[in-house]
PDB file of N, CA and C in Angstrom:
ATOM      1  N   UNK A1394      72.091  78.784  92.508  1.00  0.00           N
ATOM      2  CA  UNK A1394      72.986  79.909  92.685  1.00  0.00           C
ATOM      3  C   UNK A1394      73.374  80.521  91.347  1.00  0.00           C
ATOM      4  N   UNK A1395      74.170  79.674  90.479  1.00  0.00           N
ATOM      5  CA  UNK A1395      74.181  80.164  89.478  1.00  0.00           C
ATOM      6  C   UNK A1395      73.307  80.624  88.285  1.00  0.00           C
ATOM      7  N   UNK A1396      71.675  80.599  88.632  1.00  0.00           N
ATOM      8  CA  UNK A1396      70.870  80.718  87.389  1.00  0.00           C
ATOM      9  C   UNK A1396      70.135  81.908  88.115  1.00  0.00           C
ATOM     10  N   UNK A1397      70.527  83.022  89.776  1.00  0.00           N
ATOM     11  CA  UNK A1397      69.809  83.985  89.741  1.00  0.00           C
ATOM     12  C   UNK A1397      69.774  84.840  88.488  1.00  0.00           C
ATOM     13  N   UNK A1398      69.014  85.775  88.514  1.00  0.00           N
ATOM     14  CA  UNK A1398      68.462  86.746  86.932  1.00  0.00           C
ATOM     15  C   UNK A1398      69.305  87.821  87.751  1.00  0.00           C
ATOM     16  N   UNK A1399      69.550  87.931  89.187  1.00  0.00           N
ATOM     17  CA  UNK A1399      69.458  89.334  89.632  1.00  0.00           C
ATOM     18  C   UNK A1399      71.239  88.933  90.821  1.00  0.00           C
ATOM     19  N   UNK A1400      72.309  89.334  90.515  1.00  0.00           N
ATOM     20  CA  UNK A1400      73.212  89.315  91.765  1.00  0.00           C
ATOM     21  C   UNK A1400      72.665  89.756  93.247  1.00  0.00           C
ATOM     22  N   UNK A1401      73.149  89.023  94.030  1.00  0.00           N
ATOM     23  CA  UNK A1401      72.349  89.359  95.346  1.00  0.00           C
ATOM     24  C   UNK A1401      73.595  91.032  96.152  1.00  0.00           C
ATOM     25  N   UNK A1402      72.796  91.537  96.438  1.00  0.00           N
ATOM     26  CA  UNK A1402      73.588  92.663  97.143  1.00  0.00           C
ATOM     27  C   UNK A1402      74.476  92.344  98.290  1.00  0.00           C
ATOM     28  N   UNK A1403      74.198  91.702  99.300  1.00  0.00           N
ATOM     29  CA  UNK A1403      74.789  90.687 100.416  1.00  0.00           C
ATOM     30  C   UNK A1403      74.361  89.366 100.605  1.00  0.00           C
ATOM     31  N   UNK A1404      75.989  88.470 100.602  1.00  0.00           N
ATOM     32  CA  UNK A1404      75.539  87.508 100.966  1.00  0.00           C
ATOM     33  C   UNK A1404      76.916  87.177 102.355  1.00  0.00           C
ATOM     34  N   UNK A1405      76.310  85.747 102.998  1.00  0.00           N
ATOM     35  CA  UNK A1405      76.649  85.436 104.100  1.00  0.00           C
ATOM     36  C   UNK A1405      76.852  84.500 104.264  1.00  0.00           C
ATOM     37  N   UNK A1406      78.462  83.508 103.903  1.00  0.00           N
ATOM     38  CA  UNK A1406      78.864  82.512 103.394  1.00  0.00           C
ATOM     39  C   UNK A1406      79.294  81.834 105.093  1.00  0.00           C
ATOM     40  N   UNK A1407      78.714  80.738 106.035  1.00  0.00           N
ATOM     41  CA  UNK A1407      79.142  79.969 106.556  1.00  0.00           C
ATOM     42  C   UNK A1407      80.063  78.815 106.662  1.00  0.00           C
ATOM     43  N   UNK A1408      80.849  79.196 107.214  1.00  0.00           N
ATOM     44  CA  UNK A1408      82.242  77.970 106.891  1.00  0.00           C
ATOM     45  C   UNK A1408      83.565  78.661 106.895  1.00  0.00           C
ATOM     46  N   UNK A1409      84.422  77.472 107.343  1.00  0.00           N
ATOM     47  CA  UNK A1409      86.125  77.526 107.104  1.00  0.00           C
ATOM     48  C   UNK A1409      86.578  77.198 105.877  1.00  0.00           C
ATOM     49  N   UNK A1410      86.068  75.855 105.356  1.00  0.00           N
ATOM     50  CA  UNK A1410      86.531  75.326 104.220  1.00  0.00           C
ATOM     51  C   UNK A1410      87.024  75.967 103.169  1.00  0.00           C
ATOM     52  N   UNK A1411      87.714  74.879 102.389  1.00  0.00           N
ATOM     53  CA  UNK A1411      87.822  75.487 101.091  1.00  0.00           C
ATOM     54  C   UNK A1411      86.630  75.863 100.005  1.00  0.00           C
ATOM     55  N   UNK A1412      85.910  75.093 100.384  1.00  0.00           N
ATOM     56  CA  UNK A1412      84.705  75.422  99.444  1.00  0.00           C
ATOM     57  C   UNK A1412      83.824  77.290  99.853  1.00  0.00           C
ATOM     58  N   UNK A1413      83.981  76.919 100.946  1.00  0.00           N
ATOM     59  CA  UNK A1413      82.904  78.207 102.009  1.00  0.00           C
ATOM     60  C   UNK A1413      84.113  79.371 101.661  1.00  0.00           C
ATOM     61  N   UNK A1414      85.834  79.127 101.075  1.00  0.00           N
ATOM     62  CA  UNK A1414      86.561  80.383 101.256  1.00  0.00           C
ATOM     63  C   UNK A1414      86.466  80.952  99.759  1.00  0.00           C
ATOM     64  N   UNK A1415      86.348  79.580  98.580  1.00  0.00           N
ATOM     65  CA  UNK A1415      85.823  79.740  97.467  1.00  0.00           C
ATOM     66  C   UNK A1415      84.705  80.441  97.465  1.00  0.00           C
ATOM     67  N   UNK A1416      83.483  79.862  97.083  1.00  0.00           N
ATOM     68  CA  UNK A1416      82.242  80.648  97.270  1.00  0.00           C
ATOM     69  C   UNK A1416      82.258  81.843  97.533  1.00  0.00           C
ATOM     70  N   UNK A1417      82.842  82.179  99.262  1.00  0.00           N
ATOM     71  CA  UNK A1417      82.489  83.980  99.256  1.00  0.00           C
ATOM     72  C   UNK A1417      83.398  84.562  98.750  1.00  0.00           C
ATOM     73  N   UNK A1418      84.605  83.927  98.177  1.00  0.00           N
ATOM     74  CA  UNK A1418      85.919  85.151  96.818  1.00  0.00           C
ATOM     75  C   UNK A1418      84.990  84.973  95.707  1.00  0.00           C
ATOM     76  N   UNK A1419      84.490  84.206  95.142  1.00  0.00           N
ATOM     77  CA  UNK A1419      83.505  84.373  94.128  1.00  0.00           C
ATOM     78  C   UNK A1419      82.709  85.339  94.216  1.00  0.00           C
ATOM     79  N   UNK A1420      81.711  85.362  95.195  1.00  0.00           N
ATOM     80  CA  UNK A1420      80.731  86.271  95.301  1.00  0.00           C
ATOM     81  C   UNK A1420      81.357  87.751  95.378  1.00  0.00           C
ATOM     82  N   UNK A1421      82.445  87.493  96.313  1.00  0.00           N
ATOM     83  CA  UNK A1421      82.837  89.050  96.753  1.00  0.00           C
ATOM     84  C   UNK A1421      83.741  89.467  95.647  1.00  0.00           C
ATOM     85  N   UNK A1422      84.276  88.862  94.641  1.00  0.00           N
ATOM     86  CA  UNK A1422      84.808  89.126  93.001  1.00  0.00           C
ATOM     87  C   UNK A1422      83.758  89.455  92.451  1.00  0.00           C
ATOM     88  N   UNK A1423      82.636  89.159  92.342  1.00  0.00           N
ATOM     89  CA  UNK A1423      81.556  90.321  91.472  1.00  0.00           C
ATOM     90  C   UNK A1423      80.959  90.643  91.953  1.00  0.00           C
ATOM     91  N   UNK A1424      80.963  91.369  92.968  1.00  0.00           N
ATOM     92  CA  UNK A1424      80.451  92.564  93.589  1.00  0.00           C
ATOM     93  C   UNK A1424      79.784  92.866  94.661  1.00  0.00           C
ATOM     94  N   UNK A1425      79.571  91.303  95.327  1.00  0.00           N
ATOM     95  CA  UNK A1425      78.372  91.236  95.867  1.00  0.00           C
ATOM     96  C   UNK A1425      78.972  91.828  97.304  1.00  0.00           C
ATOM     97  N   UNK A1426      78.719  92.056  98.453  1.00  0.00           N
ATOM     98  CA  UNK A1426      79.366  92.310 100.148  1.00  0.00           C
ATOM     99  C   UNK A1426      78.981  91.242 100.611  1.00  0.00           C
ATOM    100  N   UNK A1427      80.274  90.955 100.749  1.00  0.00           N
ATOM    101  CA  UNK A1427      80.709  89.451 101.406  1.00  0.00           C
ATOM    102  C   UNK A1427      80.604  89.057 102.850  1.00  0.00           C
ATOM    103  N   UNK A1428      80.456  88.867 103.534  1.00  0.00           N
ATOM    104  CA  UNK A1428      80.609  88.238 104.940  1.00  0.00           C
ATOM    105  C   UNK A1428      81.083  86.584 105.082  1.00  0.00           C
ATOM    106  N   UNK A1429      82.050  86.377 105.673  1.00  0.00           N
ATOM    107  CA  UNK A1429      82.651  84.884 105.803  1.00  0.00           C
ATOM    108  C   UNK A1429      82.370  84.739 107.541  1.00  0.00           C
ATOM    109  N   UNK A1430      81.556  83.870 107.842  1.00  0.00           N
ATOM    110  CA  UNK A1430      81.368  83.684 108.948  1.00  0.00           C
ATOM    111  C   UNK A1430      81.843  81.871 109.324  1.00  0.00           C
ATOM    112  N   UNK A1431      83.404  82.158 110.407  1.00  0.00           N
ATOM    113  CA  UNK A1431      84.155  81.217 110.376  1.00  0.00           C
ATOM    114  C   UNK A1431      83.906  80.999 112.381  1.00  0.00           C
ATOM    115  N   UNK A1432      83.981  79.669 112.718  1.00  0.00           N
ATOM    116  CA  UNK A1432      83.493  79.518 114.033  1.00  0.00           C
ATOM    117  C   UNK A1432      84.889  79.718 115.262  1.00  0.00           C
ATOM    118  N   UNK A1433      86.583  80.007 114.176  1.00  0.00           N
ATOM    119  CA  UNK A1433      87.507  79.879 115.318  1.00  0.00           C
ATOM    120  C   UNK A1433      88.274  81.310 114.500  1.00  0.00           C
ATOM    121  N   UNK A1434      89.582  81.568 114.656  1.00  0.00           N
ATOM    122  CA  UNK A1434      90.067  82.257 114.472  1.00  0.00           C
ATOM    123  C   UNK A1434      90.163  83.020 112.515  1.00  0.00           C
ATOM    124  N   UNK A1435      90.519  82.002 111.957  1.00  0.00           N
ATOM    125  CA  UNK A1435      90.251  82.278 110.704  1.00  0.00           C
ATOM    126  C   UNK A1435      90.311  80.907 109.762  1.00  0.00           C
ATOM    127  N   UNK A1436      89.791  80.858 108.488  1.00  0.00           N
ATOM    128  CA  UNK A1436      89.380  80.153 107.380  1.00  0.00           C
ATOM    129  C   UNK A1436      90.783  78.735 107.200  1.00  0.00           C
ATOM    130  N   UNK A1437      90.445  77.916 106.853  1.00  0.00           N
ATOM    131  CA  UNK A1437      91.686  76.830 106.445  1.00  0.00           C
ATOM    132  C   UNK A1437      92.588  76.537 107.215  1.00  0.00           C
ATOM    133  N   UNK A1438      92.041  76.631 108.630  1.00  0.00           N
ATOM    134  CA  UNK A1438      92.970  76.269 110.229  1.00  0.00           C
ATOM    135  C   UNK A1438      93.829  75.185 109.331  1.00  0.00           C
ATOM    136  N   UNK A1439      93.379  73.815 108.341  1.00  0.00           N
ATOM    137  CA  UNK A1439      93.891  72.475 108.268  1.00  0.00           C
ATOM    138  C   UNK A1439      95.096  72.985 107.579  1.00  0.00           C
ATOM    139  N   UNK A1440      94.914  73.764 106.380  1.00  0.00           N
ATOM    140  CA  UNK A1440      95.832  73.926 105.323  1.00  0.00           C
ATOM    141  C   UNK A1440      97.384  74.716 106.041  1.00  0.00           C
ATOM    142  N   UNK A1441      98.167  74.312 105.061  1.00  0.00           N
ATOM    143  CA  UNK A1441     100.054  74.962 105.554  1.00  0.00           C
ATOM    144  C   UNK A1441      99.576  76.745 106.001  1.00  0.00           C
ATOM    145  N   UNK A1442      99.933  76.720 107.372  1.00  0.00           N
ATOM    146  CA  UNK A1442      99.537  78.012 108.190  1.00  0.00           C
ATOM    147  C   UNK A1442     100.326  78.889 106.917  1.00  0.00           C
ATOM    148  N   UNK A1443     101.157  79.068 106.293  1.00  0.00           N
ATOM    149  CA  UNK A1443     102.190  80.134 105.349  1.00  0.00           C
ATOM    150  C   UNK A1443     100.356  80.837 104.845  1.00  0.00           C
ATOM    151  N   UNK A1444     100.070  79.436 103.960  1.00  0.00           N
ATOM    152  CA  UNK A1444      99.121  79.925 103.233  1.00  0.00           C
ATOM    153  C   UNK A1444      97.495  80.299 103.669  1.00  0.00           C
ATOM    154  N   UNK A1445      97.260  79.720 104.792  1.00  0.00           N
ATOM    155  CA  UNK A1445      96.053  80.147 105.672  1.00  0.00           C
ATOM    156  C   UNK A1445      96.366  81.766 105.957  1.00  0.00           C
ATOM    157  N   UNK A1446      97.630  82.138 106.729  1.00  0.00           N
ATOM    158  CA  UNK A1446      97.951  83.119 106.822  1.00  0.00           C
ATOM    159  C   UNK A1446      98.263  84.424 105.894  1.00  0.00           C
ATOM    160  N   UNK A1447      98.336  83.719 104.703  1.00  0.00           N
ATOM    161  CA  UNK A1447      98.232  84.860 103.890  1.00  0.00           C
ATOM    162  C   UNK A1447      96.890  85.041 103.116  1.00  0.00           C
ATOM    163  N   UNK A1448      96.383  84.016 102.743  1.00  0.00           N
ATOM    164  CA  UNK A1448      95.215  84.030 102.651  1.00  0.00           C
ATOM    165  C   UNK A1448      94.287  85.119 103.576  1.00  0.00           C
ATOM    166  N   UNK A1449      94.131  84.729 104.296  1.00  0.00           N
ATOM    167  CA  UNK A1449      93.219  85.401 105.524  1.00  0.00           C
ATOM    168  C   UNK A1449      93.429  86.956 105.426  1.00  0.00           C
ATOM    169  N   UNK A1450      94.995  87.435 105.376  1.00  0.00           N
ATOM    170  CA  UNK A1450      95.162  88.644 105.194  1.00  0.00           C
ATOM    171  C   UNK A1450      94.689  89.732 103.589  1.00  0.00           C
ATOM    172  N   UNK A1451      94.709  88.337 102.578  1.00  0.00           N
ATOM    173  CA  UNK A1451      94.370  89.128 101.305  1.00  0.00           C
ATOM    174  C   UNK A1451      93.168  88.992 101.270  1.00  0.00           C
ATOM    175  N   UNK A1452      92.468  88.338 101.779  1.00  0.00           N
ATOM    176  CA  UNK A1452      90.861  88.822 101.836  1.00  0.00           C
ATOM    177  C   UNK A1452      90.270  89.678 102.470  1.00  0.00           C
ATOM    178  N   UNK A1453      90.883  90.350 104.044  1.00  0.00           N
ATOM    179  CA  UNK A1453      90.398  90.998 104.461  1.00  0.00           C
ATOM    180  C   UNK A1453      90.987  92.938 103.707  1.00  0.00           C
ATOM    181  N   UNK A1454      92.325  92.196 103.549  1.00  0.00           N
ATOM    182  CA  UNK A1454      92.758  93.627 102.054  1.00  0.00           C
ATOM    183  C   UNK A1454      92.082  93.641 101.224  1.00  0.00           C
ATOM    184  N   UNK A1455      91.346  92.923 100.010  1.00  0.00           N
ATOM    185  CA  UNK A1455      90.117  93.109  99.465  1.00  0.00           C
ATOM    186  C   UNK A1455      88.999  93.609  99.383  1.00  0.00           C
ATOM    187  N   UNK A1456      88.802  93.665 100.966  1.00  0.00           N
ATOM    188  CA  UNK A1456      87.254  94.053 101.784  1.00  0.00           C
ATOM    189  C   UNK A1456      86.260  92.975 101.870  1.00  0.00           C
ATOM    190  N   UNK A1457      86.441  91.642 101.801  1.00  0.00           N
ATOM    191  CA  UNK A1457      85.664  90.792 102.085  1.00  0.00           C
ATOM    192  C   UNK A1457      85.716  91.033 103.718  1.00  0.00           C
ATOM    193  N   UNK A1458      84.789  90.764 104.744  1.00  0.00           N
ATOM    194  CA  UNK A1458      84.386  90.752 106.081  1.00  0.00           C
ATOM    195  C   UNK A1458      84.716  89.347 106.469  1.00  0.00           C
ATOM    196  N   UNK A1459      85.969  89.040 107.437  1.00  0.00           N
ATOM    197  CA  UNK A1459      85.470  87.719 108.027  1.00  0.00           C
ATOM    198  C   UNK A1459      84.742  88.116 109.648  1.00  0.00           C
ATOM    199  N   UNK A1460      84.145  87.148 110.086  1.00  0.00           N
ATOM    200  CA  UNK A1460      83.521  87.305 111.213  1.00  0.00           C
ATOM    201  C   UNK A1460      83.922  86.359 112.057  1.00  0.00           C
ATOM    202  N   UNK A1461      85.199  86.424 112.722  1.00  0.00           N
ATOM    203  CA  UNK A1461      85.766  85.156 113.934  1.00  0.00           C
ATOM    204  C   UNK A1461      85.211  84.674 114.940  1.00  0.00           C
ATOM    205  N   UNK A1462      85.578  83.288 115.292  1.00  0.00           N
ATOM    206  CA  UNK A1462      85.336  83.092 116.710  1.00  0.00           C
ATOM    207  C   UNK A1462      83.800  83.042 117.277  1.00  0.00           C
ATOM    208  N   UNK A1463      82.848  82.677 116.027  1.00  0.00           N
ATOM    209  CA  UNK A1463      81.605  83.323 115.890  1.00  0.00           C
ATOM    210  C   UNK A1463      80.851  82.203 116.821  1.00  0.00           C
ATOM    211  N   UNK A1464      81.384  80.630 117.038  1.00  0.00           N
ATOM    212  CA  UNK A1464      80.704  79.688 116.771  1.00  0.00           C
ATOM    213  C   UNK A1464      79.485  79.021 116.163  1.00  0.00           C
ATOM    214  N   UNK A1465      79.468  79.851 115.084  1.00  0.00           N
ATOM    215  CA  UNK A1465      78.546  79.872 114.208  1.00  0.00           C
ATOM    216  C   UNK A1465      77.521  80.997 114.166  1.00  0.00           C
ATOM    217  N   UNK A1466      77.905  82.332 114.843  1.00  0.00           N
ATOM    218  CA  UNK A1466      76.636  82.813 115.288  1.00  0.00           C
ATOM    219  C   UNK A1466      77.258  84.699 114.530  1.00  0.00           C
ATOM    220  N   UNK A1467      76.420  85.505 113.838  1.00  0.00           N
ATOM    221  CA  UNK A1467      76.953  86.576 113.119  1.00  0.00           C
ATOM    222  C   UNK A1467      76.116  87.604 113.955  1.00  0.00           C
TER     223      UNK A1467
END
């Protein structure tokens, strides 16, 4: 990931986690069009709802795309 020559134009980050919510703010911080494809309502169901909930909202203010409820499927 980190040694492409070329940023990818879209990418399409699978997962809730913290890692999968990392990854696509990374990607979608330099430039790339993001898609977060999460299988229930939104990203970090586990973590203190305050911060799932705000979370969820400043990414989609950003313009990152989440895709809900998907069960894995975009």
């Amino acid at each position: 990931f980190f040694e492409l020559t070329q940023q990818p134009g879209k990418a399409v980050v699978v997962g809730a986690g913290y890692i999968a919510v990392e990854l696509a703010g990374v990607l979608h911080g330099l430039g790339t069009e993001t898609h977060l494809v999460v299988r229930k309502q939104k990203a970090l169901r586990e973590f203190d709802e305050d911060i799932s909930n705000f979370l969820d909202k400043q990414m989609v203010k950003d313009g990152l795309t989440i895709h809900r409820n998907t069960m894995g499927l975009a």
